[in-house]
GROMACS .gro file of C-alpha atoms in nm:
model
  409
    1MET     CA    1  -2.056   1.452  -3.053
    2MET     CA    2  -1.702   1.586  -3.081
    3HIS     CA    3  -1.541   1.804  -2.808
    4PRO     CA    4  -1.453   2.137  -2.882
    5PRO     CA    5  -1.144   2.174  -3.092
    6CYS     CA    6  -0.825   2.201  -2.899
    7THR     CA    7  -0.432   2.388  -2.901
    8ASP     CA    8  -0.157   2.157  -2.784
    9ARG     CA    9   0.161   2.412  -2.573
   10LYS     CA   10   0.487   2.201  -2.551
   11ARG     CA   11   0.700   2.311  -2.240
   12PRO     CA   12   1.063   2.183  -2.209
   13GLU     CA   13   1.118   1.877  -1.997
   14THR     CA   14   1.077   1.898  -1.624
   15GLU     CA   15   1.142   1.650  -1.397
   16GLY     CA   16   0.784   1.529  -1.249
   17ILE     CA   17   0.635   1.732  -1.495
   18PRO     CA   18   0.523   1.580  -1.845
   19ALA     CA   19   0.675   1.738  -2.139
   20VAL     CA   20   0.361   1.714  -2.260
   21VAL     CA   21   0.121   2.015  -2.125
   22PRO     CA   22  -0.261   1.946  -2.159
   23PRO     CA   23  -0.452   2.118  -2.411
   24LEU     CA   24  -0.704   2.442  -2.405
   25PRO     CA   25  -1.008   2.416  -2.562
   26LEU     CA   26  -1.066   2.694  -2.780
   27ASN     CA   27  -1.366   2.802  -2.622
   28GLU     CA   28  -1.105   2.833  -2.277
   29PRO     CA   29  -1.238   3.217  -2.240
   30GLU     CA   30  -1.580   3.146  -2.230
   31ARG     CA   31  -1.558   2.856  -2.006
   32LEU     CA   32  -1.355   3.022  -1.748
   33GLU     CA   33  -1.579   3.305  -1.766
   34THR     CA   34  -1.857   3.031  -1.689
   35LEU     CA   35  -1.683   2.860  -1.387
   36ARG     CA   36  -1.621   3.231  -1.231
   37ARG     CA   37  -1.961   3.277  -1.286
   38TYR     CA   38  -2.111   2.967  -1.097
   39ALA     CA   39  -1.856   3.098  -0.790
   40LEU     CA   40  -1.751   2.731  -0.688
   41LEU     CA   41  -1.417   2.783  -0.648
   42ASP     CA   42  -1.281   2.786  -0.295
   43THR     CA   43  -1.604   2.780  -0.147
   44PRO     CA   44  -1.589   2.565   0.156
   45PRO     CA   45  -1.673   2.203   0.213
   46GLU     CA   46  -2.066   2.134   0.161
   47ALA     CA   47  -2.236   1.780   0.263
   48ALA     CA   48  -2.391   1.767  -0.058
   49TYR     CA   49  -2.102   1.719  -0.281
   50ASP     CA   50  -1.921   1.536  -0.034
   51ARG     CA   51  -2.219   1.277  -0.088
   52MET     CA   52  -2.138   1.253  -0.421
   53THR     CA   53  -1.751   1.178  -0.391
   54ARG     CA   54  -1.811   0.911  -0.122
   55LEU     CA   55  -2.083   0.721  -0.286
   56ALA     CA   56  -1.870   0.737  -0.621
   57ALA     CA   57  -1.607   0.554  -0.430
   58ARG     CA   58  -1.795   0.360  -0.256
   59LEU     CA   59  -1.975   0.239  -0.593
   60LEU     CA   60  -1.687   0.168  -0.786
   61GLY     CA   61  -1.501   0.040  -0.546
   62THR     CA   62  -1.208   0.294  -0.540
   63PRO     CA   63  -0.987   0.464  -0.274
   64VAL     CA   64  -1.039   0.803  -0.419
   65SER     CA   65  -1.297   1.021  -0.567
   66LEU     CA   66  -1.277   1.437  -0.658
   67ILE     CA   67  -1.448   1.663  -0.779
   68SER     CA   68  -1.253   1.911  -0.960
   69LEU     CA   69  -1.294   2.257  -1.071
   70LEU     CA   70  -1.051   2.342  -1.374
   71ASP     CA   71  -0.931   2.707  -1.368
   72ASP     CA   72  -0.636   2.858  -1.570
   73THR     CA   73  -0.376   2.803  -1.330
   74ARG     CA   74  -0.494   2.476  -1.120
   75GLN     CA   75  -0.758   2.184  -1.032
   76TRP     CA   76  -0.896   2.280  -0.727
   77PHE     CA   77  -1.144   1.996  -0.559
   78LYS     CA   78  -1.522   2.059  -0.454
   79SER     CA   79  -1.500   1.795  -0.314
   80ARG     CA   80  -1.182   1.486  -0.211
   81HIS     CA   81  -1.266   1.147  -0.072
   82GLY     CA   82  -0.912   0.975   0.015
   83LEU     CA   83  -0.686   1.263  -0.078
   84ASP     CA   84  -0.570   1.562   0.152
   85THR     CA   85  -0.435   1.807  -0.089
   86PRO     CA   86  -0.749   2.091  -0.162
   87TRP     CA   87  -0.555   2.116  -0.515
   88THR     CA   88  -0.298   2.061  -0.799
   89GLY     CA   89  -0.100   2.252  -1.070
   90ARG     CA   90  -0.352   2.228  -1.408
   91ASP     CA   91  -0.030   2.105  -1.556
   92LEU     CA   92  -0.051   1.746  -1.333
   93SER     CA   93  -0.424   1.755  -1.413
   94PHE     CA   94  -0.641   1.416  -1.552
   95CYS     CA   95  -0.935   1.651  -1.528
   96ALA     CA   96  -0.705   1.890  -1.860
   97TYR     CA   97  -0.785   1.618  -2.067
   98THR     CA   98  -1.107   1.443  -1.911
   99ILE     CA   99  -1.243   1.774  -2.027
  100LEU     CA  100  -1.177   1.788  -2.391
  101GLN     CA  101  -1.391   1.435  -2.401
  102ASP     CA  102  -1.749   1.385  -2.494
  103ASP     CA  103  -1.779   1.117  -2.246
  104VAL     CA  104  -1.601   0.901  -1.996
  105MET     CA  105  -1.208   0.926  -1.965
  106VAL     CA  106  -1.039   0.585  -1.878
  107VAL     CA  107  -0.674   0.557  -1.775
  108SER     CA  108  -0.599   0.152  -1.682
  109ASP     CA  109  -0.264   0.251  -1.590
  110ALA     CA  110  -0.111   0.546  -1.610
  111LEU     CA  111   0.251   0.444  -1.606
  112ARG     CA  112   0.175   0.306  -1.948
  113ASP     CA  113   0.019   0.606  -2.060
  114GLU     CA  114   0.197   0.868  -2.249
  115ARG     CA  115   0.035   1.126  -2.092
  116PHE     CA  116   0.055   1.063  -1.753
  117ALA     CA  117   0.358   0.803  -1.727
  118ASP     CA  118   0.586   1.122  -1.618
  119ASN     CA  119   0.359   1.242  -1.427
  120ALA     CA  120   0.441   1.415  -1.042
  121LEU     CA  121   0.117   1.221  -0.959
  122VAL     CA  122   0.175   0.905  -1.108
  123THR     CA  123   0.514   0.896  -0.989
  124GLY     CA  124   0.498   1.013  -0.614
  125GLU     CA  125   0.210   1.112  -0.372
  126PRO     CA  126  -0.075   0.990  -0.384
  127GLY     CA  127   0.068   0.720  -0.687
  128ILE     CA  128  -0.237   0.714  -0.916
  129ARG     CA  129  -0.248   0.370  -1.141
  130PHE     CA  130  -0.605   0.376  -1.284
  131TYR     CA  131  -0.838   0.693  -1.345
  132ALA     CA  132  -1.155   0.734  -1.459
  133GLY     CA  133  -1.374   1.128  -1.453
  134VAL     CA  134  -1.658   1.283  -1.692
  135PRO     CA  135  -1.644   1.635  -1.768
  136LEU     CA  136  -1.919   1.822  -1.579
  137ARG     CA  137  -2.093   2.008  -1.825
  138THR     CA  138  -2.364   2.300  -1.832
  139ALA     CA  139  -2.654   2.325  -2.050
  140ASP     CA  140  -2.436   2.481  -2.306
  141HIS     CA  141  -2.175   2.239  -2.312
  142LEU     CA  142  -1.887   2.429  -2.114
  143ALA     CA  143  -1.667   2.211  -1.875
  144LEU     CA  144  -1.663   2.336  -1.543
  145GLY     CA  145  -1.422   1.999  -1.422
  146SER     CA  146  -1.469   1.654  -1.368
  147LEU     CA  147  -1.562   1.372  -1.170
  148CYS     CA  148  -1.336   1.122  -1.189
  149VAL     CA  149  -1.249   0.808  -0.959
  150ILE     CA  150  -0.865   0.730  -0.837
  151ASP     CA  151  -0.709   0.383  -0.731
  152HIS     CA  152  -0.352   0.275  -0.663
  153VAL     CA  153  -0.341  -0.014  -0.904
  154PRO     CA  154  -0.409  -0.049  -1.252
  155ARG     CA  155  -0.752  -0.180  -1.333
  156HIS     CA  156  -0.875  -0.270  -1.712
  157GLY     CA  157  -1.185  -0.395  -1.638
  158PHE     CA  158  -1.374  -0.063  -1.617
  159GLY     CA  159  -1.688  -0.170  -1.872
  160ASP     CA  160  -2.032  -0.025  -1.951
  161GLU     CA  161  -2.196  -0.091  -1.605
  162GLU     CA  162  -1.976   0.104  -1.427
  163LYS     CA  163  -1.902   0.357  -1.650
  164SER     CA  164  -2.287   0.432  -1.681
  165VAL     CA  165  -2.297   0.474  -1.284
  166LEU     CA  166  -2.026   0.725  -1.320
  167ARG     CA  167  -2.279   0.946  -1.607
  168ASP     CA  168  -2.527   0.906  -1.390
  169LEU     CA  169  -2.369   1.037  -1.036
  170ALA     CA  170  -2.187   1.297  -1.269
  171ASP     CA  171  -2.551   1.406  -1.335
  172MET     CA  172  -2.671   1.407  -1.048
  173VAL     CA  173  -2.351   1.628  -0.947
  174MET     CA  174  -2.428   1.876  -1.221
  175HIS     CA  175  -2.782   1.923  -1.116
  176GLU     CA  176  -2.677   2.030  -0.746
  177ILE     CA  177  -2.444   2.266  -0.920
  178GLU     CA  178  -2.726   2.432  -1.152
  179ALA     CA  179  -2.971   2.422  -0.816
  180ARG     CA  180  -2.692   2.578  -0.656
  181HIS     CA  181  -2.597   2.873  -0.888
  182ALA     CA  182  -2.983   2.918  -0.963
  183ALA     CA  183  -3.036   2.975  -0.581
  184ASP     CA  184  -2.730   3.172  -0.592
  185VAL     CA  185  -2.860   3.429  -0.825
  186ALA     CA  186  -3.260   3.418  -0.709
  187ASN     CA  187  -3.056   3.526  -0.397
  188ARG     CA  188  -2.878   3.810  -0.522
  189GLU     CA  189  -3.179   3.892  -0.713
  190ILE     CA  190  -3.354   3.932  -0.412
  191GLU     CA  191  -3.083   4.125  -0.237
  192GLU     CA  192  -3.040   4.378  -0.540
  193ARG     CA  193  -3.457   4.418  -0.579
  194ARG     CA  194  -3.398   4.453  -0.199
  195ARG     CA  195  -3.138   4.776  -0.220
  196ALA     CA  196  -3.275   4.911  -0.520
  197GLU     CA  197  -3.662   4.869  -0.265
  198THR     CA  198  -3.515   5.027   0.011
  199ALA     CA  199  -3.339   5.303  -0.227
  200LEU     CA  200  -3.626   5.383  -0.412
  201ALA     CA  201  -3.821   5.429  -0.059
  202ALA     CA  202  -3.595   5.648   0.033
  203ALA     CA  203  -3.617   5.874  -0.264
  204LEU     CA  204  -3.972   5.849  -0.283
  205GLU     CA  205  -3.989   5.942   0.140
  206GLU     CA  206  -3.700   6.241   0.019
  207LYS     CA  207  -3.977   6.356  -0.252
  208GLU     CA  208  -4.295   6.311  -0.025
  209THR     CA  209  -4.114   6.566   0.216
  210LEU     CA  210  -4.020   6.803  -0.056
  211LEU     CA  211  -4.389   6.755  -0.235
  212ARG     CA  212  -4.538   6.822   0.136
  213GLU     CA  213  -4.333   7.087   0.219
  214ILE     CA  214  -4.425   7.296  -0.113
  215HIS     CA  215  -4.756   7.234  -0.053
  216HIS     CA  216  -4.717   7.339   0.294
  217ARG     CA  217  -4.528   7.676   0.152
  218VAL     CA  218  -4.758   7.741  -0.148
  219LYS     CA  219  -5.122   7.707   0.131
  220ASN     CA  220  -4.870   7.941   0.336
  221ASN     CA  221  -4.862   8.220   0.016
  222LEU     CA  222  -5.183   8.165  -0.054
  223GLN     CA  223  -5.327   8.255   0.312
  224SER     CA  224  -5.081   8.518   0.312
  225LEU     CA  225  -5.190   8.674  -0.024
  226TRP     CA  226  -5.557   8.634   0.087
  227GLY     CA  227  -5.536   8.862   0.396
  228LEU     CA  228  -5.389   9.137   0.166
  229LEU     CA  229  -5.627   9.121  -0.081
  230GLN     CA  230  -5.898   9.198   0.251
  231ILE     CA  231  -5.671   9.476   0.360
  232GLU     CA  232  -5.704   9.565   0.019
  233LYS     CA  233  -6.066   9.509   0.022
  234SER     CA  234  -6.129   9.707   0.319
  235LYS     CA  235  -5.972  10.054   0.187
  236MET     CA  236  -6.231  10.046  -0.132
  237ALA     CA  237  -6.540  10.218  -0.117
  238ASP     CA  238  -6.685  10.145  -0.405
  239GLY     CA  239  -6.968   9.836  -0.385
  240HIS     CA  240  -6.832   9.640  -0.678
  241ALA     CA  241  -6.505   9.648  -0.679
  242ARG     CA  242  -6.521   9.507  -0.296
  243GLU     CA  243  -6.770   9.274  -0.459
  244ARG     CA  244  -6.469   9.182  -0.752
  245MET     CA  245  -6.176   9.138  -0.449
  246ASP     CA  246  -6.409   8.935  -0.266
  247ALA     CA  247  -6.432   8.684  -0.603
  248VAL     CA  248  -6.091   8.685  -0.620
  249SER     CA  249  -6.019   8.577  -0.317
  250GLN     CA  250  -6.273   8.317  -0.258
  251ARG     CA  251  -6.093   8.152  -0.580
  252ILE     CA  252  -5.723   8.198  -0.398
  253ASN     CA  253  -5.959   8.015  -0.123
  254VAL     CA  254  -6.064   7.735  -0.325
  255MET     CA  255  -5.667   7.646  -0.448
  256GLY     CA  256  -5.520   7.694  -0.057
  257SER     CA  257  -5.826   7.450   0.041
  258ILE     CA  258  -5.670   7.205  -0.253
  259HIS     CA  259  -5.282   7.271  -0.117
  260ARG     CA  260  -5.418   7.230   0.257
  261GLN     CA  261  -5.616   6.860   0.174
  262LEU     CA  262  -5.320   6.761   0.014
  263TYR     CA  263  -5.075   6.893   0.300
  264ALA     CA  264  -5.257   6.649   0.528
  265SER     CA  265  -5.339   6.360   0.318
  266PRO     CA  266  -5.134   6.046   0.291
  267ASN     CA  267  -5.183   6.075  -0.036
  268LEU     CA  268  -4.977   6.359  -0.241
  269ALA     CA  269  -4.999   6.289  -0.572
  270ARG     CA  270  -5.381   6.285  -0.579
  271ILE     CA  271  -5.709   6.459  -0.440
  272ASP     CA  272  -6.064   6.328  -0.268
  273LEU     CA  273  -6.285   6.570  -0.527
  274ALA     CA  274  -6.552   6.473  -0.325
  275ALA     CA  275  -6.409   6.641   0.004
  276HIS     CA  276  -6.299   6.918  -0.167
  277LEU     CA  277  -6.610   7.032  -0.295
  278ASP     CA  278  -6.771   6.951   0.066
  279GLU     CA  279  -6.526   7.161   0.212
  280LEU     CA  280  -6.579   7.424  -0.088
  281CYS     CA  281  -6.924   7.470  -0.024
  282ARG     CA  282  -6.921   7.509   0.323
  283SER     CA  283  -6.674   7.785   0.230
  284LEU     CA  284  -6.907   7.955  -0.002
  285MET     CA  285  -7.242   7.865   0.252
  286ASP     CA  286  -7.033   8.079   0.515
  287LEU     CA  287  -6.939   8.369   0.266
  288HIS     CA  288  -7.282   8.416   0.107
  289ASP     CA  289  -7.457   8.407   0.519
  290ARG     CA  290  -7.782   8.238   0.324
  291PRO     CA  291  -7.797   7.916   0.593
  292ASP     CA  292  -8.228   8.006   0.656
  293ARG     CA  293  -8.317   8.051   0.309
  294VAL     CA  294  -8.085   7.860   0.069
  295ARG     CA  295  -7.945   7.512   0.131
  296ILE     CA  296  -7.610   7.304  -0.046
  297LEU     CA  297  -7.688   6.946  -0.110
  298ILE     CA  298  -7.382   6.682  -0.212
  299GLU     CA  299  -7.431   6.361  -0.372
  300ALA     CA  300  -7.064   6.227  -0.438
  301ASP     CA  301  -6.937   5.954  -0.589
  302PRO     CA  302  -6.558   5.832  -0.358
  303LEU     CA  303  -6.337   5.955  -0.701
  304ASP     CA  304  -5.991   6.066  -0.678
  305CYS     CA  305  -5.798   6.297  -0.932
  306THR     CA  306  -5.491   6.493  -0.941
  307LEU     CA  307  -5.386   6.859  -0.867
  308ASP     CA  308  -5.415   6.920  -1.234
  309THR     CA  309  -5.774   6.861  -1.265
  310ALA     CA  310  -5.855   6.944  -0.910
  311ILE     CA  311  -5.763   7.310  -0.939
  312PRO     CA  312  -5.976   7.328  -1.249
  313LEU     CA  313  -6.310   7.176  -1.153
  314GLY     CA  314  -6.289   7.335  -0.780
  315LEU     CA  315  -6.291   7.722  -0.945
  316ILE     CA  316  -6.529   7.615  -1.195
  317ALA     CA  317  -6.768   7.448  -0.861
  318ASN     CA  318  -6.637   7.848  -0.692
  319GLU     CA  319  -6.769   7.984  -0.988
  320VAL     CA  320  -7.133   7.846  -1.045
  321ILE     CA  321  -7.244   7.833  -0.701
  322SER     CA  322  -7.104   8.142  -0.599
  323ASN     CA  323  -7.327   8.296  -0.896
  324SER     CA  324  -7.641   8.080  -0.777
  325LEU     CA  325  -7.612   8.187  -0.433
  326LYS     CA  326  -7.611   8.544  -0.526
  327HIS     CA  327  -7.843   8.565  -0.830
  328ALA     CA  328  -8.074   8.244  -0.834
  329PHE     CA  329  -8.236   8.344  -0.523
  330PRO     CA  330  -8.293   8.725  -0.454
  331GLY     CA  331  -8.565   8.820  -0.179
  332GLU     CA  332  -8.719   8.592   0.043
  333ARG     CA  333  -8.671   8.309  -0.205
  334ARG     CA  334  -8.587   8.006  -0.121
  335GLY     CA  335  -8.423   7.720  -0.325
  336THR     CA  336  -8.170   7.433  -0.351
  337VAL     CA  337  -7.801   7.389  -0.501
  338ARG     CA  338  -7.743   7.069  -0.612
  339VAL     CA  339  -7.399   6.983  -0.649
  340THR     CA  340  -7.369   6.606  -0.761
  341LEU     CA  341  -7.008   6.462  -0.853
  342ARG     CA  342  -7.031   6.048  -1.045
  343ARG     CA  343  -6.761   5.823  -1.251
  344LEU     CA  344  -6.924   5.739  -1.559
  345PRO     CA  345  -7.123   5.443  -1.528
  346ASP     CA  346  -6.861   5.238  -1.772
  347VAL     CA  347  -6.556   5.293  -1.547
  348ASP     CA  348  -6.524   5.102  -1.213
  349ARG     CA  349  -6.261   5.251  -1.051
  350ARG     CA  350  -6.232   5.494  -0.793
  351ALA     CA  351  -6.038   5.730  -1.023
  352GLY     CA  352  -6.142   5.796  -1.375
  353PRO     CA  353  -6.306   5.969  -1.632
  354GLY     CA  354  -6.644   6.168  -1.414
  355GLU     CA  355  -6.901   6.429  -1.444
  356LEU     CA  356  -6.946   6.727  -1.228
  357LEU     CA  357  -7.336   6.840  -1.223
  358LEU     CA  358  -7.408   7.239  -1.082
  359ALA     CA  359  -7.775   7.292  -1.055
  360ASP     CA  360  -8.019   7.516  -0.889
  361ASP     CA  361  -8.384   7.552  -0.858
  362GLY     CA  362  -8.382   7.925  -0.849
  363VAL     CA  363  -8.484   8.194  -1.102
  364GLY     CA  364  -8.216   8.137  -1.370
  365MET     CA  365  -8.016   8.448  -1.418
  366PRO     CA  366  -8.040   8.714  -1.722
  367ARG     CA  367  -7.777   8.693  -1.941
  368THR     CA  368  -7.516   8.998  -1.806
  369ALA     CA  369  -7.594   8.850  -1.456
  370GLY     CA  370  -7.227   8.567  -1.486
  371VAL     CA  371  -7.268   8.241  -1.596
  372GLU     CA  372  -7.592   8.241  -1.869
  373ASP     CA  373  -7.373   8.494  -2.027
  374PRO     CA  374  -7.107   8.400  -2.327
  375GLU     CA  375  -6.965   8.709  -2.331
  376GLY     CA  376  -6.992   8.721  -1.928
  377ILE     CA  377  -6.625   8.706  -1.731
  378GLY     CA  378  -6.759   8.397  -1.558
  379MET     CA  379  -6.890   8.191  -1.859
  380ILE     CA  380  -6.530   8.288  -2.028
  381LEU     CA  381  -6.355   8.151  -1.690
  382ILE     CA  382  -6.538   7.800  -1.730
  383HIS     CA  383  -6.431   7.761  -2.013
  384ALA     CA  384  -6.110   7.838  -2.013
  385LEU     CA  385  -6.065   7.608  -1.657
  386ALA     CA  386  -6.248   7.324  -1.880
  387LYS     CA  387  -6.048   7.316  -2.165
  388GLN     CA  388  -5.697   7.312  -1.925
  389ILE     CA  389  -5.840   6.952  -1.824
  390GLU     CA  390  -6.022   6.922  -2.161
  391ALA     CA  391  -6.347   6.889  -2.034
  392GLY     CA  392  -6.656   6.936  -2.183
  393VAL     CA  393  -6.926   7.173  -2.105
  394SER     CA  394  -7.298   7.213  -2.117
  395VAL     CA  395  -7.556   7.483  -2.029
  396GLU     CA  396  -7.877   7.332  -1.947
  397HIS     CA  397  -8.225   7.544  -1.862
  398GLY     CA  398  -8.515   7.421  -1.704
  399ARG     CA  399  -8.630   7.541  -1.375
  400GLY     CA  400  -8.297   7.704  -1.273
  401LEU     CA  401  -7.993   7.701  -1.407
  402ALA     CA  402  -7.768   7.366  -1.448
  403VAL     CA  403  -7.373   7.373  -1.565
  404ARG     CA  404  -7.270   6.979  -1.659
  405ILE     CA  405  -6.897   6.967  -1.651
  406ARG     CA  406  -6.769   6.560  -1.798
  407PHE     CA  407  -6.401   6.500  -1.742
  408ALA     CA  408  -6.102   6.277  -1.756
  409GLU     CA  409  -5.794   6.230  -1.595
   0.00000   0.00000   0.00000
C-alpha cells in the first residue's frame, strides 16, 4: 500500500535545522483532527505505554524508545524511555518522515542520510545515529505518530526479525490507544446521558408539579362551581328544574372526582378507571339514597386510561347509572345495577382497549324516560361522549336495560 501523497516544503539554511523541512501528507488536516479527537496530547504518563517503550528497548537492544505523537508544530512523546525531553520541534522530527511510510522506516546512520545529517538531534544531544520507527495508524489509515527505537551508534543489522518485533509492538500500542479512546468515548457518552437524564428528570419534575397544580386548581374550580349550582338549586321551586340542576351538578362532580384522583396519584398521565367507577357508584348511591332496595355491583379488571378517555367514560357511566337508579326500580321494587369493566380478551396489558357494561335488572325504561329514547337527552349525550373517544355504543334489552361501551386508547 502506498503512503498518502505529500508535498515538500523548502526553507533557508539554518544552523542545526535541516535544509529540507519534513513534507506534509495531503490528508494532514484530517490527520490532525483525528489526533486531537483521540485526546492523547499533553496527557500524563501512563503505565501501559511506558511498558511498551521499555519492552521495545529491551527486545531490540537500544538505549532509547519513544511513542511519538505528531501535531502541527512538534512531536510530543506520550512515552519516552532513555530520553529526558518531553517533546521536540516538528522540523527536527524523524517521525515526520515515518508517518509517510507504510512500513518500518530504518535510518542505519543518520550522519550519512541527507535528510538528517544536519539535524540538531543528530549533531547535538541526544546524538541520534540509528533510528527505526513504524507509523501508529488508525483503522482508517491516519497516522497519529510512531513507535521508534534509537541508538547513539550506527546499526546496519536491523533485519526482518527486528522489524517484525517493532510492528507487533506498534500494533499493541495502537490497541491500547484504541481501547483508551473507546473508553473515553463511552465515558463521555455516559456523562452526557447522565446530564441529559438529570435535565430530563428536572424537566419532568417541573412538569409534574405544574400538572399537579393544574389538576388541583381544576378540582377546586369544579368544586366551587358545584357549590354555586347548589346555591342556585336551593332558590328553585320547580321540581323538574331542581332535578335537572342535580344532574348537571353530578356531571361536574364526575369530572372533579377524576381530577381529585389524578392530583393524589403518583402517575399524572393515567387514571385507574376501576377506582374511578367505584367512587362514582358510591357517590350516586349517596345521591339517590336507595341502599335498602338497590345495590350496585362492580366487577372491574385493572385498566388504566388517559384523562381524555376517563372523563367521557365517567360521564357515560354517570348518565346510565343515574337513569337506572331513578327509573328502573319504581315503588318498592328491589334490584341490582351491574358495572362491569374488562379488558378485551386479546389484550394482555393493563392499559388498552376495553369494554364497559352498565346493566340493571329493573323494569326497563319507557322510550321517553332517558337513555333508551334515541331522541332523549340521555342517549344524545352518551353518543356524543362516545364519539369523542371513538367508542362503540350498543343498547341491549332483556330483563332490564344494558348499555355496552367498547373503547380503545
